[in-house]
Coordinates of C-alpha atoms in Angstrom, one line a residue:
Chain A
M200 CA 22.6 113.4 110.9
L201 CA 26.4 113.6 110.7
E202 CA 28.9 114.2 108.0
I203 CA 31.6 111.4 108.2
D204 CA 35.0 111.0 106.7
R205 CA 35.9 107.5 105.5
L206 CA 38.3 105.7 103.2
V207 CA 36.4 103.5 100.8
R208 CA 38.0 100.8 98.6
V209 CA 36.6 100.2 95.1
A210 CA 37.6 97.2 93.0
P211 CA 38.7 98.0 89.4
H212 CA 35.6 96.3 87.9
E213 CA 33.4 98.5 90.1
L214 CA 34.8 101.8 88.6
H215 CA 32.1 103.7 86.7
P216 CA 31.9 107.3 85.2
D217 CA 29.3 108.0 88.0
L218 CA 31.6 107.3 90.9
G219 CA 29.3 109.1 93.3
E220 CA 26.6 106.6 92.6
V221 CA 29.0 103.7 93.1
M222 CA 30.2 105.2 96.4
F223 CA 26.6 105.8 97.6
H224 CA 25.5 102.2 97.1
K225 CA 28.8 100.8 98.5
L226 CA 28.4 102.9 101.6
R227 CA 24.8 101.9 102.1
K228 CA 25.8 98.3 101.9
M229 CA 28.8 98.7 104.2
M230 CA 27.4 101.0 106.9
I231 CA 23.6 100.5 107.3
G232 CA 22.9 98.4 110.4
T233 CA 26.5 98.8 111.8
C234 CA 27.2 100.1 115.3
T235 CA 30.3 101.9 116.5
V236 CA 31.1 103.3 120.0
D237 CA 31.5 106.9 118.8
K238 CA 28.7 107.1 116.3
G239 CA 26.1 104.6 117.4
Y240 CA 23.9 102.8 114.9
C241 CA 23.9 103.8 111.3
L242 CA 20.3 103.9 110.1
D243 CA 20.8 105.3 106.6
V244 CA 23.3 106.9 104.2
I245 CA 21.7 110.1 103.0
S246 CA 24.2 111.4 100.5
V247 CA 27.8 111.4 99.3
G248 CA 29.6 114.7 99.2
Y249 CA 33.3 115.1 98.5
I250 CA 35.2 112.2 96.9
G251 CA 39.0 112.8 96.9
D252 CA 41.7 111.4 94.6
G253 CA 42.0 107.7 94.7
T254 CA 45.2 105.8 95.6
I255 CA 45.9 102.4 94.0
L256 CA 46.7 99.8 96.6
D257 CA 49.5 97.4 95.5
T258 CA 48.0 94.3 97.2
F259 CA 44.7 93.5 95.3
G260 CA 44.7 96.5 92.9
E261 CA 41.8 98.2 94.6
I262 CA 41.6 102.0 94.6
E263 CA 41.1 103.7 98.0
F264 CA 39.2 107.0 98.0
P265 CA 38.7 109.5 100.8
V266 CA 35.0 110.1 101.0
K267 CA 32.8 112.5 102.9
Y268 CA 29.2 111.3 103.3
T269 CA 26.2 112.2 105.4
A270 CA 24.6 109.4 107.5
L271 CA 21.5 109.2 109.7
L272 CA 22.7 107.8 113.1
F273 CA 21.1 106.8 116.3
K274 CA 23.2 107.2 119.4
P275 CA 22.2 107.2 123.1
F276 CA 24.0 109.8 125.2
R277 CA 24.5 109.5 129.0
G278 CA 22.4 112.1 130.8
D279 CA 19.6 112.2 128.2
V280 CA 16.0 111.6 129.1
L281 CA 14.0 109.4 126.7
D282 CA 10.7 107.6 126.4
G283 CA 10.4 103.8 125.7
T284 CA 8.3 100.7 126.1
V285 CA 8.8 98.1 128.9
T286 CA 9.6 94.8 127.2
K287 CA 10.6 92.6 130.1
V288 CA 10.0 92.7 133.9
T289 CA 12.2 90.6 136.2
P290 CA 12.6 90.6 140.0
S291 CA 15.9 92.5 139.7
N292 CA 15.3 94.9 136.8
I293 CA 13.1 95.9 133.9
I294 CA 14.2 96.1 130.2
V295 CA 12.9 99.1 128.2
T296 CA 13.2 99.4 124.5
F297 CA 13.6 102.7 122.6
G298 CA 14.1 102.3 118.9
P299 CA 16.9 99.8 118.2
Q300 CA 18.3 100.1 121.7
E301 CA 17.4 98.4 125.0
I302 CA 18.1 99.8 128.4
M303 CA 18.2 98.1 131.8
I304 CA 16.7 99.8 134.8
T305 CA 17.6 98.0 138.0
H306 CA 15.3 97.6 141.0
S307 CA 17.3 100.3 142.9
C308 CA 16.7 102.8 140.1
M309 CA 12.9 102.4 140.0
P310 CA 10.6 105.2 141.2
A311 CA 10.6 105.6 145.0
G312 CA 8.6 103.0 146.8
C313 CA 8.2 100.6 143.8
E314 CA 8.7 96.9 144.7
Y315 CA 8.5 93.8 142.6
D316 CA 5.3 91.7 143.0
P317 CA 6.2 88.1 141.9
S318 CA 2.5 87.0 141.8
T319 CA 1.7 89.5 139.0
N320 CA 5.2 90.2 137.6
V321 CA 4.7 93.9 138.1
Y322 CA 6.6 96.7 139.9
K323 CA 4.2 98.6 142.2
T324 CA 4.0 100.9 145.2
P325 CA 2.3 99.6 148.4
E326 CA -0.5 102.1 147.8
M327 CA -1.0 100.6 144.3
D328 CA -1.0 104.1 142.9
L329 CA 1.8 103.2 140.5
M330 CA 2.2 100.0 138.6
I331 CA 4.8 99.3 135.9
R332 CA 4.4 96.2 133.7
E333 CA 5.2 95.0 130.3
E334 CA 4.1 97.1 127.3
D335 CA 3.8 100.2 129.6
E336 CA 5.4 103.4 128.3
V337 CA 8.0 105.0 130.6
R338 CA 10.3 108.0 130.8
F339 CA 13.9 107.3 132.0
R340 CA 17.3 108.9 132.1
I341 CA 20.4 107.2 130.7
I342 CA 23.0 106.9 133.4
G343 CA 25.5 104.6 131.6
V344 CA 26.5 103.6 128.0
N345 CA 28.9 100.9 127.2
F346 CA 30.1 99.2 124.0
I347 CA 30.4 95.5 124.4
C348 CA 30.7 92.8 121.6
A349 CA 29.9 95.4 118.9
Q350 CA 26.7 96.5 120.6
L351 CA 25.8 99.4 122.8
T352 CA 24.4 98.5 126.3
C353 CA 22.7 101.1 128.4
A354 CA 21.7 101.5 132.0
G355 CA 19.0 103.9 133.2
T356 CA 17.1 105.3 136.1
M357 CA 13.5 106.4 136.8
D358 CA 14.2 107.5 140.4
E359 CA 14.0 111.3 139.6
P360 CA 11.3 113.9 139.4
Y361 CA 9.2 113.7 136.3
L362 CA 10.5 110.3 135.3
G363 CA 8.6 107.0 135.5
L364 CA 5.3 105.8 134.0
I365 CA 3.7 107.8 131.2
N366 CA 1.2 105.4 129.7
T367 CA -0.1 102.0 130.7
K368 CA -1.0 99.4 128.2
T369 CA -4.7 99.7 129.4
D370 CA -4.6 103.4 128.5
K371 CA -3.5 102.5 125.0
A372 CA -6.2 99.8 124.5
Chain B
M194 CA 21.8 112.1 142.1
D195 CA 22.9 114.2 139.2
T196 CA 24.0 112.2 136.2
P197 CA 26.8 113.9 134.3
T198 CA 25.7 114.6 130.8
E199 CA 27.8 113.3 127.9
E200 CA 28.9 116.0 125.5
H201 CA 26.8 116.1 122.4
P202 CA 28.9 116.8 119.3
T203 CA 27.8 120.0 117.5
G204 CA 28.9 121.8 114.4
Q205 CA 27.8 122.7 110.9
N206 CA 28.1 119.0 109.8
T207 CA 25.9 117.8 112.6
M208 CA 22.1 118.0 112.8
Y209 CA 19.8 116.5 115.5
L210 CA 16.4 115.3 114.3
S211 CA 13.4 115.1 116.6
I212 CA 11.2 112.0 116.7
A213 CA 8.6 114.0 114.8
E214 CA 11.0 114.9 112.0
M215 CA 12.4 111.3 111.9
S216 CA 8.8 110.0 111.7
L217 CA 8.1 112.2 108.7
C218 CA 11.4 111.3 107.0
L219 CA 10.8 107.6 107.3
E220 CA 7.1 108.0 106.3
M221 CA 8.2 109.7 103.1
K222 CA 10.8 107.0 102.3
E223 CA 8.1 104.4 103.0
K224 CA 5.6 106.1 100.5
D225 CA 8.4 106.4 97.9
G226 CA 9.1 102.7 98.4
I227 CA 12.8 103.2 99.3
L228 CA 12.6 102.2 102.9
D229 CA 14.2 98.8 103.6
K230 CA 11.6 97.4 106.0
N231 CA 13.3 94.0 105.9
N232 CA 16.1 95.7 107.9
E233 CA 15.4 94.9 111.5
L234 CA 17.0 98.2 112.7
I235 CA 14.9 100.4 110.4
E236 CA 11.7 98.6 111.4
K237 CA 12.4 99.1 115.1
V238 CA 13.1 102.8 114.5
L239 CA 10.0 103.2 112.3
N240 CA 7.8 101.6 115.0
Y241 CA 9.4 103.8 117.7
T242 CA 8.9 107.0 115.8
K243 CA 5.2 106.1 115.0
Q244 CA 4.6 105.4 118.7
F245 CA 6.2 108.5 120.2
N246 CA 5.8 111.2 117.5
N247 CA 2.9 113.0 119.1
S248 CA 1.2 113.3 115.7
Y249 CA 2.6 116.6 114.5
S250 CA 1.7 117.7 111.0
E251 CA 4.4 118.4 108.4
E252 CA 3.7 122.1 108.6
H253 CA 3.8 122.3 112.3
T254 CA 7.0 120.2 112.4
Q255 CA 8.6 122.9 110.2
A256 CA 7.2 125.7 112.3
I257 CA 8.7 124.2 115.5
R258 CA 12.1 123.7 113.9
T259 CA 12.0 127.3 112.7
L260 CA 11.1 128.6 116.2
L261 CA 13.8 126.5 117.9
S262 CA 16.4 127.9 115.5
R263 CA 15.2 131.5 116.0
E264 CA 15.2 131.3 119.8
G265 CA 18.9 130.1 119.7
I266 CA 18.5 127.0 121.9
R267 CA 21.4 124.6 121.3
E268 CA 20.3 121.8 119.0
P269 CA 20.8 118.8 121.4
E270 CA 18.7 120.5 124.1
A271 CA 16.1 121.8 121.6
T272 CA 15.6 118.3 120.2
L273 CA 15.2 116.8 123.6
L274 CA 12.8 119.5 124.6
W275 CA 10.7 118.8 121.5
N276 CA 10.8 115.0 122.0
L277 CA 9.8 115.2 125.7
S278 CA 7.2 118.0 125.4
P279 CA 7.2 118.9 129.1
S280 CA 4.3 120.9 130.5
T281 CA 6.2 123.5 132.6
V282 CA 9.6 125.3 132.7
E283 CA 10.4 123.5 136.0
E284 CA 9.8 120.1 134.4
A285 CA 11.8 121.1 131.3
Q286 CA 14.8 122.2 133.3
S287 CA 14.7 119.1 135.5
L288 CA 14.7 116.8 132.5
I289 CA 17.2 118.8 130.5
P290 CA 19.6 120.7 132.9
G291 CA 21.2 122.5 129.9
L292 CA 18.0 124.6 129.6
K293 CA 18.9 126.5 132.8
D294 CA 21.1 128.6 130.6
Y295 CA 18.1 130.1 128.9
H296 CA 15.4 132.6 130.1
D297 CA 12.2 131.1 131.4
E298 CA 10.3 133.3 128.8
T299 CA 12.2 131.6 125.9
I300 CA 11.3 128.1 127.2
I301 CA 7.7 129.0 127.8
K302 CA 7.4 130.3 124.2
V303 CA 8.8 127.1 122.9
L304 CA 6.7 124.9 125.1
K305 CA 3.5 126.7 124.0
E306 CA 4.4 126.0 120.3
I307 CA 5.3 122.4 121.0
N308 CA 2.3 121.5 123.2
G309 CA -0.1 123.7 121.3
V310 CA -1.1 121.2 118.7
S311 CA -0.1 117.9 120.2
T312 CA -3.0 115.5 119.8
T313 CA -2.0 113.2 122.7

């Protein structure tokens, strides 16, 4: 959760004695579901705190207020270790989903010894003691985060101690 | 290969929620009927927290949060430690390098509390 400063514009017909309530609903409509490079995904607006003095804009007659509000955010940080579910397996990489975010783990960042088997669409070691397939739960470290086309893209690795497979889909059945 | 860790913002206006706390928060909103499950983002987060929350009770979630605050572990590291629930100090410090700043006894105490009532 983070307290954020923002300028919010309110049209004259939206003004109401309970300006806090107006701001709360406006912010929820504006911010939930958005993604920015510095704050990540906005999941919810929790509360509106300080509302400053408004300034009338001479273009459309809207009033602009400086507002402090608390939001619930989701942001992946480079270096963090997280758990997720494998959603796609390809010859060059796997895609793991954690919450609203996907992360790509390339072949070279798989656990040591893991190779792609095209006949079963699975990554596995020659000894067959480790197999990674769709719907398995894995632990990975985020090694890169980029912001492209209003979305966050992540790259990760499982080639470190204590990373890799944590639950297979057969364990969960 | 050591991945450089991105700086986590901290301050009195910032709070990091664990998966367990997030799960409780979303469950309460769902029960009160104020959770917008038509929102794809919220649905994905709800499913993720249900899958990875380790089934902590509300009371135990509060107890863990109290302990983490009392032991003085920085919030970003404390939250990661809670989410990952490692078994040993070595594993914890390998996954979260920032924990090397703390005494092993502190980490052991926290791990005992986190892993003590995990039902997975």
